[in-house]
Amino acid sequence: MGTLSTLAFAQLSRDELQKEILKTWAEAKDSWVIPIHIGPVDLSINKQIWFLWLGAALTFILLFIGSRLLKNRPGAYQVIVEEIYGFGRKFLGGQMGEEAQKWMPYTLSLFVFLLVLNFIGLFPYSYPVTSNIAFTMVLAILTVILYLYQGIRSNGLKTYFGSFVPPNMPAKPIMVPFMFFIEAVQQFITQPLTLAVRLYANILAGHLIIFVFLGLILYLGTFVAFVSVPAALLFYAFEIFVAVIQAYIFAILTQVYIELAMYAGEE
Amino acid sequence: MGSGIVDIANTSLIFWETITFLILLALLYWFVYPPIRDQIRQRQQSIEQAIDEAEKTRKEARELLEDYRQQIQEARQEARQIREEAREQGEAQRDRAKKEAREEADRMVKRAREDINRERESALRELREEVAGMVVQASEQIIGRSIDRGDHERLISEALDELEAEVTGASAGSSGGGG
């Protein structure tokens, strides 16, 4: 998060305030940079990438240590890790059929990864990677690739795309292409877009609200702190809840989309 | 946008994210999930085994209990049988003793009665002879002559018979009154 404290007690203009509130996102790309350029493509490592790696590393360490400490009489930490896995089995995989359980490790990894990144983003001076639309979009596109692959693999190319059009349509020459188009847009544009924007917008909005409440102190004066600090705290607590729920929604929707594609042929 | 909140064309993030996420997935799939899955499966197995064992033990215990119950039942039955036999034996013994005693007593009574009868017979006979002698003597003395032997005998016999009837009647009356 930004460095609001350095500017305390200073009355800011509206533009300066906006800049302060958006500082986290505006400066991340230019902080802690190791420049890498391949041709015109910028692959520089910056604050976003560092926090991405931190999240991935924490995700791996969290689960790896849990998996190495396994004993027949589990300790508290093992119970947590096993509970995470059991949570995946119960609440992620197998929504429509037992066969879909095979995607549970993927969606569970996704869930834990997003959860860790969301939580890291709640620390001051960090960068909430999940509030970046490029980040969420990549995961959403990955989801599309997976359900397209699973749909074709489980049903065959013809049955899978055939399932886009409901059977027994009236006025076939017009309605069949129309319905196919609608469903294709739904599957390849709307679903990934909503998936990406939901996570990105929720996390971004949550952080922005906290910054706005705190920013009001700089804009309106110190006395606002009596209202805006409790409000910011309240939203901060709410953000913890949002961090869990949005990670879960992204993971469960990925799982459900894959399972829908898997059983697309069974009407 | 310069503010960085709509950062869709962030090539470095897209590139590194893809790489990182794929590596993370590979690591998790190789190092983390198999042991957890094995552990859960193993625990499930051990729990199932424990349940099976507990069931077996319970079954054995039940069989054992049934066995013991049967043994106790048999022992009780045996005891009852033994008691029954002892009682029967005792009763038979008692009956036999009683019977023997009664027989002995009967025998003794009978013998006594026979003895009495015999004594009485002989006493009566002696008495009769004596009485007859005395009567003959007395009558000789009174009459002073011996009467005809035949008459004599007849008279005595008649008198004795009378006497005897009187005696038996009196003895029967006295014994009836005494009894």
Coordinates of C-alpha atoms in Angstrom, one line a residue:
Chain A
M1 CA 0.0 0.0 0.0
G2 CA 1.0 3.6 -0.4
T3 CA 2.9 6.0 1.8
L4 CA 0.2 8.1 3.2
S5 CA 1.8 8.6 6.6
T6 CA 4.6 10.8 5.2
L7 CA 2.1 13.3 4.0
A8 CA 0.0 13.5 7.2
F9 CA -1.3 16.8 8.3
A10 CA -0.8 18.3 4.8
Q11 CA -3.9 19.6 3.0
L12 CA -3.9 18.1 -0.5
S13 CA -5.5 19.2 -3.7
R14 CA -8.0 16.8 -5.4
D15 CA -5.4 15.8 -8.0
E16 CA -2.7 15.2 -5.3
L17 CA -5.2 13.1 -3.3
Q18 CA -6.1 11.0 -6.4
K19 CA -2.4 10.4 -7.0
E20 CA -1.9 9.4 -3.4
I21 CA -4.8 6.9 -3.4
L22 CA -3.6 5.3 -6.7
K23 CA 0.1 5.3 -5.7
T24 CA 0.3 1.6 -5.1
W25 CA -0.8 0.7 -8.6
A26 CA 1.0 3.6 -10.3
E27 CA 4.4 3.0 -8.8
A28 CA 4.5 -0.8 -8.6
K29 CA 5.6 -1.2 -12.2
D30 CA 8.6 1.2 -11.7
S31 CA 9.7 -0.1 -8.3
W32 CA 12.4 -2.6 -7.5
V33 CA 13.0 -3.1 -11.3
I34 CA 15.5 -5.5 -12.9
P35 CA 15.1 -4.5 -16.5
I36 CA 14.8 -7.3 -19.1
H37 CA 13.9 -6.5 -22.7
I38 CA 13.6 -9.1 -25.4
G39 CA 13.2 -7.1 -28.6
P40 CA 10.2 -4.8 -28.1
V41 CA 8.8 -7.0 -25.4
D42 CA 9.3 -5.8 -21.8
L43 CA 9.9 -8.7 -19.4
S44 CA 11.3 -6.6 -16.6
I45 CA 11.1 -7.8 -13.1
N46 CA 9.4 -5.2 -10.9
K47 CA 7.4 -5.0 -7.7
Q48 CA 4.5 -6.8 -9.2
I49 CA 6.6 -9.8 -10.2
W50 CA 8.4 -9.8 -6.8
F51 CA 5.0 -10.1 -5.0
L52 CA 3.9 -12.7 -7.6
W53 CA 6.9 -14.8 -6.7
L54 CA 6.5 -14.2 -3.0
G55 CA 2.9 -15.5 -3.3
A56 CA 3.9 -18.5 -5.3
A57 CA 6.7 -19.3 -2.9
L58 CA 4.5 -19.0 0.2
T59 CA 1.8 -21.1 -1.5
F60 CA 4.4 -23.8 -2.2
I61 CA 6.1 -23.6 1.2
L62 CA 2.8 -23.7 3.1
L63 CA 1.6 -26.8 1.4
F64 CA 5.1 -28.4 1.0
I65 CA 5.9 -28.3 4.7
G66 CA 2.4 -29.6 5.5
S67 CA 3.0 -32.5 3.1
R68 CA 6.4 -33.3 4.6
L69 CA 5.3 -33.3 8.2
L70 CA 2.7 -36.0 7.6
K71 CA 2.3 -38.5 10.4
N72 CA -0.4 -41.0 11.3
R73 CA -1.3 -39.0 14.4
P74 CA -1.6 -35.5 12.9
G75 CA -0.5 -32.3 14.6
A76 CA -2.3 -29.0 14.2
Y77 CA -0.4 -27.9 11.1
Q78 CA -1.0 -31.2 9.3
V79 CA -4.7 -31.0 10.2
I80 CA -4.8 -27.5 8.5
V81 CA -3.0 -28.8 5.3
E82 CA -5.2 -31.9 5.3
E83 CA -8.3 -29.8 5.9
I84 CA -7.3 -27.6 2.9
Y85 CA -7.0 -30.7 0.8
G86 CA -10.3 -32.1 2.2
F87 CA -11.9 -28.7 1.5
G88 CA -10.8 -29.1 -2.1
R89 CA -12.3 -32.6 -2.2
K90 CA -15.6 -31.5 -0.7
F91 CA -16.2 -28.0 -1.9
L92 CA -14.2 -27.7 -5.2
G93 CA -14.0 -31.0 -7.0
G94 CA -16.8 -33.4 -8.1
Q95 CA -19.7 -30.9 -8.3
M96 CA -21.3 -32.9 -11.2
G97 CA -19.5 -36.2 -11.1
E98 CA -16.7 -38.1 -9.4
E99 CA -14.6 -38.1 -12.6
A100 CA -14.2 -34.3 -12.3
Q101 CA -12.3 -34.8 -9.0
K102 CA -9.2 -35.1 -11.2
W103 CA -9.2 -31.3 -11.7
M104 CA -9.5 -30.7 -8.0
P105 CA -5.7 -30.4 -7.4
Y106 CA -5.6 -27.7 -10.1
T107 CA -8.5 -25.7 -8.7
L108 CA -7.2 -26.2 -5.2
S109 CA -3.8 -24.9 -6.2
L110 CA -5.5 -21.9 -7.8
F111 CA -7.5 -21.3 -4.7
V112 CA -4.6 -21.4 -2.3
F113 CA -2.5 -19.3 -4.7
L114 CA -5.1 -16.6 -5.0
L115 CA -5.8 -16.7 -1.3
V116 CA -2.2 -16.2 -0.4
L117 CA -1.9 -13.4 -3.0
N118 CA -5.0 -11.7 -1.6
F119 CA -3.7 -11.9 1.9
I120 CA -0.3 -10.6 0.9
G121 CA -2.0 -7.7 -0.7
L122 CA -3.6 -6.8 2.6
F123 CA -0.1 -5.9 4.1
P124 CA 0.9 -2.3 3.9
Y125 CA 3.6 -1.5 1.3
S126 CA 2.8 -4.7 -0.5
Y127 CA 1.3 -5.0 -4.0
P128 CA -2.0 -6.8 -4.4
V129 CA -1.2 -8.9 -7.5
T130 CA -4.8 -10.0 -7.8
S131 CA -5.9 -6.4 -8.3
N132 CA -4.1 -6.5 -11.6
I133 CA -6.4 -7.2 -14.6
A134 CA -3.6 -8.7 -16.6
F135 CA -2.9 -11.2 -13.8
T136 CA -6.6 -12.3 -13.4
M137 CA -7.0 -12.4 -17.2
V138 CA -4.2 -14.8 -17.7
L139 CA -5.7 -17.2 -15.1
A140 CA -9.2 -16.8 -16.7
I141 CA -7.8 -17.6 -20.2
L142 CA -6.1 -20.6 -18.7
T143 CA -9.4 -21.7 -17.4
V144 CA -10.9 -21.3 -20.9
I145 CA -8.1 -23.4 -22.4
L146 CA -8.7 -26.1 -19.8
Y147 CA -12.5 -26.4 -20.2
L148 CA -12.2 -26.3 -23.9
Y149 CA -9.6 -29.1 -23.8
Q150 CA -11.7 -31.1 -21.3
G151 CA -14.9 -30.6 -23.2
I152 CA -13.4 -31.8 -26.5
R153 CA -11.6 -34.6 -24.8
S154 CA -14.6 -35.9 -22.9
N155 CA -17.2 -35.4 -25.6
G156 CA -15.4 -35.2 -28.9
L157 CA -15.2 -32.0 -31.0
K158 CA -18.6 -32.5 -32.7
T159 CA -20.6 -33.3 -29.6
Y160 CA -19.0 -30.6 -27.6
F161 CA -19.7 -27.8 -30.0
G162 CA -23.0 -29.5 -30.8
S163 CA -24.0 -29.0 -27.2
F164 CA -23.8 -25.2 -27.7
V165 CA -27.1 -25.4 -29.5
P166 CA -30.1 -26.8 -27.7
P167 CA -31.9 -29.7 -29.5
N168 CA -35.3 -29.2 -31.1
M169 CA -34.8 -25.6 -32.1
P170 CA -37.6 -24.0 -34.2
A171 CA -36.5 -22.2 -37.5
K172 CA -33.3 -24.1 -37.6
P173 CA -31.5 -22.2 -40.4
I174 CA -31.6 -19.0 -38.5
M175 CA -31.7 -20.1 -34.9
V176 CA -28.9 -22.7 -34.9
P177 CA -26.1 -20.3 -36.0
F178 CA -27.6 -17.6 -33.8
M179 CA -27.6 -19.8 -30.7
F180 CA -24.2 -21.1 -31.6
F181 CA -22.9 -17.6 -31.7
I182 CA -24.5 -16.6 -28.4
E183 CA -23.1 -19.7 -26.7
A184 CA -19.7 -19.2 -28.2
V185 CA -19.6 -15.6 -27.0
Q186 CA -20.7 -16.8 -23.6
Q187 CA -18.1 -19.5 -23.4
F188 CA -15.1 -17.7 -24.8
I189 CA -15.7 -14.1 -24.0
T190 CA -18.2 -13.5 -21.3
Q191 CA -17.1 -16.3 -18.9
P192 CA -13.4 -15.5 -18.9
L193 CA -14.1 -11.7 -18.8
T194 CA -16.4 -12.0 -15.8
L195 CA -14.1 -14.4 -14.1
A196 CA -11.1 -12.0 -14.5
V197 CA -13.0 -8.8 -13.8
R198 CA -14.8 -10.1 -10.7
L199 CA -11.6 -11.0 -8.9
Y200 CA -9.7 -7.9 -10.1
A201 CA -12.5 -5.4 -9.4
N202 CA -13.3 -6.8 -6.0
I203 CA -9.8 -6.7 -4.7
L204 CA -9.0 -3.3 -6.4
A205 CA -12.2 -1.8 -5.0
G206 CA -11.6 -3.1 -1.5
H207 CA -8.1 -1.5 -1.4
L208 CA -9.4 1.7 -3.0
I209 CA -12.1 2.1 -0.4
I210 CA -9.6 1.8 2.4
F211 CA -7.3 4.3 0.7
V212 CA -10.2 6.6 0.1
F213 CA -11.3 6.6 3.7
L214 CA -7.7 7.2 4.8
G215 CA -7.2 9.8 2.1
L216 CA -10.1 11.8 3.3
I217 CA -8.0 12.6 6.4
L218 CA -5.5 14.3 4.1
Y219 CA -8.1 16.0 2.1
L220 CA -10.6 17.2 4.7
G221 CA -8.4 17.5 7.8
T222 CA -7.2 15.4 10.7
F223 CA -10.6 15.4 12.6
V224 CA -12.0 13.1 9.9
A225 CA -9.8 10.4 11.3
F226 CA -12.4 9.8 14.0
V227 CA -14.8 8.5 11.3
S228 CA -12.5 7.4 8.5
V229 CA -10.1 5.2 10.6
P230 CA -12.8 3.0 12.1
A231 CA -14.5 2.9 8.7
A232 CA -11.2 1.9 7.0
L233 CA -10.6 -0.7 9.7
L234 CA -14.1 -2.1 9.1
F235 CA -13.5 -2.4 5.4
Y236 CA -10.1 -3.9 6.1
A237 CA -11.7 -6.7 8.1
F238 CA -14.3 -7.0 5.3
E239 CA -11.4 -7.3 2.9
I240 CA -10.1 -10.4 4.7
F241 CA -13.5 -12.0 4.1
V242 CA -13.5 -10.8 0.4
A243 CA -10.0 -12.3 0.0
V244 CA -11.3 -15.7 0.9
I245 CA -14.5 -15.5 -0.9
Q246 CA -13.1 -14.2 -4.2
A247 CA -10.4 -16.8 -4.2
Y248 CA -13.0 -19.5 -3.7
I249 CA -15.3 -18.1 -6.3
F250 CA -12.6 -18.0 -8.9
A251 CA -11.6 -21.6 -8.1
I252 CA -15.1 -23.0 -7.9
L253 CA -16.1 -21.3 -11.1
T254 CA -13.1 -22.7 -12.9
Q255 CA -14.0 -26.2 -11.6
V256 CA -17.7 -25.8 -12.5
Y257 CA -16.8 -24.5 -16.1
I258 CA -14.5 -27.5 -16.6
E259 CA -17.2 -29.9 -15.3
L260 CA -19.9 -28.3 -17.4
A261 CA -17.7 -28.9 -20.5
M262 CA -16.9 -32.4 -19.3
Y263 CA -20.5 -33.4 -19.1
A264 CA -21.7 -31.1 -22.0
G265 CA -22.8 -34.1 -24.1
E266 CA -25.2 -35.4 -21.4
E267 CA -28.4 -33.4 -21.7
Chain B
M1 CA -3.9 4.4 -18.3
G2 CA -1.1 5.9 -16.4
S3 CA -2.6 5.3 -13.0
G4 CA -1.9 1.6 -13.4
I5 CA -5.2 0.2 -12.3
V6 CA -6.2 -1.0 -15.8
D7 CA -3.0 -2.7 -16.6
I8 CA -4.1 -5.1 -19.3
A9 CA -1.0 -5.0 -21.6
N10 CA 1.5 -5.8 -18.9
T11 CA 3.7 -8.1 -20.9
S12 CA 6.2 -8.8 -18.1
L13 CA 3.5 -9.7 -15.6
I14 CA 1.7 -11.9 -18.1
F15 CA 4.9 -13.7 -19.0
W16 CA 6.2 -14.2 -15.5
E17 CA 2.8 -15.1 -14.1
T18 CA 2.4 -17.9 -16.7
I19 CA 5.9 -19.2 -16.0
T20 CA 5.5 -18.9 -12.2
F21 CA 2.0 -20.5 -12.1
L22 CA 3.0 -23.4 -14.3
I23 CA 6.1 -24.1 -12.2
L24 CA 4.0 -23.8 -9.0
L25 CA 1.5 -26.2 -10.4
A26 CA 4.2 -28.7 -11.4
L27 CA 5.9 -28.5 -7.9
L28 CA 2.6 -28.9 -6.2
Y29 CA 1.6 -31.9 -8.4
W30 CA 5.0 -33.6 -7.9
F31 CA 5.9 -32.8 -4.3
V32 CA 2.8 -31.9 -2.4
Y33 CA -0.4 -33.7 -3.5
P34 CA 0.9 -37.3 -3.7
P35 CA 2.0 -37.5 -0.1
I36 CA -1.1 -35.8 1.2
R37 CA -3.3 -38.1 -0.9
D38 CA -1.4 -41.2 0.2
Q39 CA -1.5 -40.1 3.8
I40 CA -5.3 -39.6 3.7
R41 CA -5.7 -42.9 1.9
Q42 CA -3.5 -44.7 4.4
R43 CA -5.3 -43.2 7.4
Q44 CA -8.6 -44.2 5.8
Q45 CA -7.3 -47.7 5.4
S46 CA -6.0 -47.9 9.0
I47 CA -9.3 -46.6 10.3
E48 CA -11.1 -49.2 8.2
Q49 CA -8.8 -51.9 9.5
A50 CA -9.3 -50.8 13.1
I51 CA -13.0 -50.9 12.6
D52 CA -12.7 -54.4 11.2
E53 CA -10.6 -55.5 14.0
A54 CA -12.9 -54.1 16.6
E55 CA -15.8 -55.9 15.0
K56 CA -13.9 -59.1 15.0
T57 CA -12.9 -58.7 18.7
R58 CA -16.5 -58.0 19.5
K59 CA -17.7 -61.0 17.7
E60 CA -15.1 -63.2 19.5
A61 CA -16.1 -61.7 22.9
R62 CA -19.8 -62.5 22.1
E63 CA -18.9 -66.0 21.2
L64 CA -16.9 -66.4 24.4
L65 CA -19.7 -65.0 26.4
E66 CA -22.1 -67.4 24.8
D67 CA -19.7 -70.2 25.6
Y68 CA -19.5 -69.3 29.2
R69 CA -23.2 -68.9 29.5
Q70 CA -23.6 -72.4 28.1
Q71 CA -21.0 -73.8 30.5
I72 CA -22.7 -72.2 33.4
Q73 CA -26.0 -73.5 32.2
E74 CA -24.6 -77.0 32.0
A75 CA -23.0 -76.8 35.4
R76 CA -26.2 -75.7 36.9
Q77 CA -28.1 -78.5 35.3
E78 CA -25.5 -81.0 36.5
A79 CA -25.8 -79.6 40.0
R80 CA -29.5 -79.9 39.9
Q81 CA -29.3 -83.5 38.6
I82 CA -26.8 -84.4 41.4
R83 CA -29.1 -82.9 44.0
E84 CA -32.1 -84.7 42.5
E85 CA -30.2 -88.0 42.6
A86 CA -29.1 -87.5 46.1
R87 CA -32.6 -86.7 47.2
E88 CA -34.0 -89.8 45.5
Q89 CA -31.3 -91.9 47.0
G90 CA -32.0 -90.6 50.4
E91 CA -35.7 -91.1 50.0
A92 CA -35.1 -94.7 48.8
Q93 CA -32.9 -95.3 51.8
R94 CA -35.4 -93.9 54.2
D95 CA -38.2 -95.9 52.6
R96 CA -36.2 -99.0 52.8
A97 CA -35.2 -98.5 56.4
K98 CA -38.8 -97.7 57.3
K99 CA -40.0 -100.8 55.5
E100 CA -37.4 -103.0 57.2
A101 CA -38.2 -101.5 60.6
R102 CA -41.9 -102.1 60.0
E103 CA -41.3 -105.7 58.9
E104 CA -39.1 -106.3 61.9
A105 CA -41.7 -104.9 64.2
D106 CA -44.4 -107.0 62.5
R107 CA -42.3 -110.0 62.8
M108 CA -41.7 -109.4 66.5
V109 CA -45.3 -108.7 67.2
K110 CA -46.3 -111.9 65.3
R111 CA -43.8 -113.9 67.2
A112 CA -44.9 -112.4 70.5
R113 CA -48.5 -113.1 69.6
E114 CA -47.6 -116.7 68.7
D115 CA -45.7 -117.1 72.0
I116 CA -48.6 -115.7 74.0
N117 CA -51.1 -118.0 72.2
R118 CA -48.9 -121.0 72.8
E119 CA -48.4 -120.1 76.5
R120 CA -52.1 -119.5 76.9
E121 CA -52.9 -122.8 75.2
S122 CA -50.5 -124.7 77.4
A123 CA -51.7 -122.8 80.5
L124 CA -55.3 -123.6 79.6
R125 CA -54.5 -127.2 79.0
E126 CA -52.7 -127.5 82.4
L127 CA -55.5 -125.6 84.1
R128 CA -58.1 -127.8 82.6
E129 CA -56.3 -131.0 83.6
E130 CA -55.7 -129.7 87.1
V131 CA -59.3 -128.4 87.4
A132 CA -60.5 -131.8 86.2
G133 CA -58.4 -133.6 88.6
M134 CA -59.4 -131.4 91.4
V135 CA -63.1 -131.7 90.5
V136 CA -62.9 -135.5 90.3
Q137 CA -61.2 -135.6 93.7
A138 CA -63.6 -133.2 95.2
S139 CA -66.6 -135.0 93.9
E140 CA -65.2 -138.3 95.1
Q141 CA -64.8 -136.9 98.5
I142 CA -68.3 -135.4 98.5
I143 CA -70.1 -138.2 96.9
G144 CA -67.9 -140.8 98.5
R145 CA -67.9 -143.0 95.6
S146 CA -66.4 -142.9 92.1
I147 CA -68.9 -142.3 89.6
D148 CA -69.0 -143.9 86.2
R149 CA -65.9 -142.9 84.4
G150 CA -67.8 -142.0 81.2
D151 CA -70.3 -139.8 82.9
H152 CA -67.6 -138.3 84.8
E153 CA -65.6 -137.3 81.9
R154 CA -68.6 -135.9 80.2
L155 CA -69.7 -133.8 83.1
I156 CA -66.3 -132.4 83.6
S157 CA -66.0 -131.6 80.0
E158 CA -69.3 -129.8 80.1
A159 CA -68.4 -127.9 83.1
L160 CA -65.1 -126.9 81.7
D161 CA -66.6 -125.8 78.5
E162 CA -69.0 -123.6 80.4
L163 CA -66.2 -122.2 82.5
E164 CA -64.1 -121.7 79.5
A165 CA -66.9 -119.8 77.8
E166 CA -67.3 -117.7 80.8
V167 CA -63.6 -117.0 81.0
T168 CA -63.2 -116.1 77.4
G169 CA -66.4 -113.9 77.6
A170 CA -65.0 -112.2 80.6
S171 CA -61.5 -111.8 79.1
A172 CA -63.0 -110.5 75.9
G173 CA -65.2 -108.1 77.9
S174 CA -62.3 -106.9 80.0
S175 CA -59.9 -106.6 77.0
G176 CA -62.6 -104.6 75.1
G177 CA -63.1 -102.4 78.1
G178 CA -59.4 -102.1 78.6
G179 CA -58.7 -101.4 74.9

